[in-house]
Amino acid sequence: MSWNGATDVHVWQLLAGETPTALQPAVAVRAQGFETAMPAAQAGRYLAVRALDATGAAIGQSSTAAIAA
């Protein structure tokens, strides 16, 4: 993940679920430099990514994407 110009992202959180309206936190990783990789095995049919600041507050979220079968 990356967010152009964002310097206050401390954690990237993967949200996953079986429907676009039932996303739950599945994986979280500490932000590392310009781009951060995250494993997403068995995450769910729909995914989104949320950026968290140093206090754990959400500061942004991606659109929800459907995973191709």
PDB file of C-alpha atoms in Angstrom:
ATOM      1  CA  MET A   1       0.000   0.000   0.000  1.00  0.00           C
ATOM      2  CA  SER A   2       0.993   3.604  -0.432  1.00  0.00           C
ATOM      3  CA  TRP A   3      -0.714   6.945  -0.065  1.00  0.00           C
ATOM      4  CA  ASN A   4       1.007   9.666  -2.036  1.00  0.00           C
ATOM      5  CA  GLY A   5       2.076  12.454   0.307  1.00  0.00           C
ATOM      6  CA  ALA A   6       0.735  10.914   3.510  1.00  0.00           C
ATOM      7  CA  THR A   7       3.363  11.001   6.246  1.00  0.00           C
ATOM      8  CA  ASP A   8       1.155  10.226   9.227  1.00  0.00           C
ATOM      9  CA  VAL A   9       0.217   6.634   8.323  1.00  0.00           C
ATOM     10  CA  HIS A  10       1.638   4.312  10.990  1.00  0.00           C
ATOM     11  CA  VAL A  11      -0.404   1.161  10.334  1.00  0.00           C
ATOM     12  CA  TRP A  12      -2.144  -0.275   7.277  1.00  0.00           C
ATOM     13  CA  GLN A  13      -5.171  -2.416   8.061  1.00  0.00           C
ATOM     14  CA  LEU A  14      -6.743  -4.867   5.630  1.00  0.00           C
ATOM     15  CA  LEU A  15     -10.528  -5.081   5.888  1.00  0.00           C
ATOM     16  CA  ALA A  16     -12.181  -8.196   4.477  1.00  0.00           C
ATOM     17  CA  GLY A  17     -15.590  -9.800   4.275  1.00  0.00           C
ATOM     18  CA  GLU A  18     -18.023 -11.912   2.305  1.00  0.00           C
ATOM     19  CA  THR A  19     -20.141  -8.860   1.404  1.00  0.00           C
ATOM     20  CA  PRO A  20     -19.078  -5.255   0.740  1.00  0.00           C
ATOM     21  CA  THR A  21     -21.018  -4.035   3.782  1.00  0.00           C
ATOM     22  CA  ALA A  22     -19.623  -6.592   6.257  1.00  0.00           C
ATOM     23  CA  LEU A  23     -15.901  -5.776   6.213  1.00  0.00           C
ATOM     24  CA  GLN A  24     -13.916  -6.539   9.365  1.00  0.00           C
ATOM     25  CA  PRO A  25     -10.214  -6.038  10.195  1.00  0.00           C
ATOM     26  CA  ALA A  26      -8.274  -9.090   8.981  1.00  0.00           C
ATOM     27  CA  VAL A  27      -4.586  -8.100   8.989  1.00  0.00           C
ATOM     28  CA  ALA A  28      -2.595  -5.075  10.154  1.00  0.00           C
ATOM     29  CA  VAL A  29       1.027  -4.182   9.408  1.00  0.00           C
ATOM     30  CA  ARG A  30       3.213  -1.265  10.399  1.00  0.00           C
ATOM     31  CA  ALA A  31       3.821   1.181   7.546  1.00  0.00           C
ATOM     32  CA  GLN A  32       7.314   0.813   6.081  1.00  0.00           C
ATOM     33  CA  GLY A  33       8.612   3.594   3.860  1.00  0.00           C
ATOM     34  CA  PHE A  34       6.887   4.635   0.641  1.00  0.00           C
ATOM     35  CA  GLU A  35       5.180   1.278  -0.009  1.00  0.00           C
ATOM     36  CA  THR A  36       4.156  -1.483   2.388  1.00  0.00           C
ATOM     37  CA  ALA A  37       3.308  -5.079   1.439  1.00  0.00           C
ATOM     38  CA  MET A  38       0.705  -7.105   3.305  1.00  0.00           C
ATOM     39  CA  PRO A  39      -0.292 -10.791   3.090  1.00  0.00           C
ATOM     40  CA  ALA A  40      -3.974 -11.316   2.323  1.00  0.00           C
ATOM     41  CA  ALA A  41      -4.388 -15.101   2.177  1.00  0.00           C
ATOM     42  CA  GLN A  42      -7.945 -16.274   2.912  1.00  0.00           C
ATOM     43  CA  ALA A  43      -9.060 -12.720   3.555  1.00  0.00           C
ATOM     44  CA  GLY A  44     -12.516 -12.703   1.971  1.00  0.00           C
ATOM     45  CA  ARG A  45     -14.450 -11.967  -1.203  1.00  0.00           C
ATOM     46  CA  TYR A  46     -14.312  -8.191  -0.678  1.00  0.00           C
ATOM     47  CA  LEU A  47     -11.356  -6.100   0.500  1.00  0.00           C
ATOM     48  CA  ALA A  48     -10.508  -2.538   1.462  1.00  0.00           C
ATOM     49  CA  VAL A  49      -7.467  -0.944   3.090  1.00  0.00           C
ATOM     50  CA  ARG A  50      -7.595   1.508   5.978  1.00  0.00           C
ATOM     51  CA  ALA A  51      -4.792   3.847   7.089  1.00  0.00           C
ATOM     52  CA  LEU A  52      -4.330   4.376  10.829  1.00  0.00           C
ATOM     53  CA  ASP A  53      -2.341   7.106  12.579  1.00  0.00           C
ATOM     54  CA  ALA A  54      -0.066   6.725  15.621  1.00  0.00           C
ATOM     55  CA  THR A  55      -3.051   6.706  17.994  1.00  0.00           C
ATOM     56  CA  GLY A  56      -4.873   3.993  16.011  1.00  0.00           C
ATOM     57  CA  ALA A  57      -7.435   6.422  14.580  1.00  0.00           C
ATOM     58  CA  ALA A  58      -8.554   5.872  10.983  1.00  0.00           C
ATOM     59  CA  ILE A  59      -7.330   8.655   8.703  1.00  0.00           C
ATOM     60  CA  GLY A  60      -8.412   7.211   5.349  1.00  0.00           C
ATOM     61  CA  GLN A  61      -9.862   4.179   3.628  1.00  0.00           C
ATOM     62  CA  SER A  62      -9.804   2.815   0.096  1.00  0.00           C
ATOM     63  CA  SER A  63     -12.847   1.859  -1.938  1.00  0.00           C
ATOM     64  CA  THR A  64     -14.057  -1.712  -1.501  1.00  0.00           C
ATOM     65  CA  ALA A  65     -12.891  -4.123  -4.199  1.00  0.00           C
ATOM     66  CA  ALA A  66     -14.309  -7.513  -5.173  1.00  0.00           C
ATOM     67  CA  ILE A  67     -11.792 -10.338  -5.499  1.00  0.00           C
ATOM     68  CA  ALA A  68     -12.055 -12.274  -8.768  1.00  0.00           C
ATOM     69  CA  ALA A  69     -13.001 -15.914  -8.305  1.00  0.00           C
TER      70      ALA A  69
END
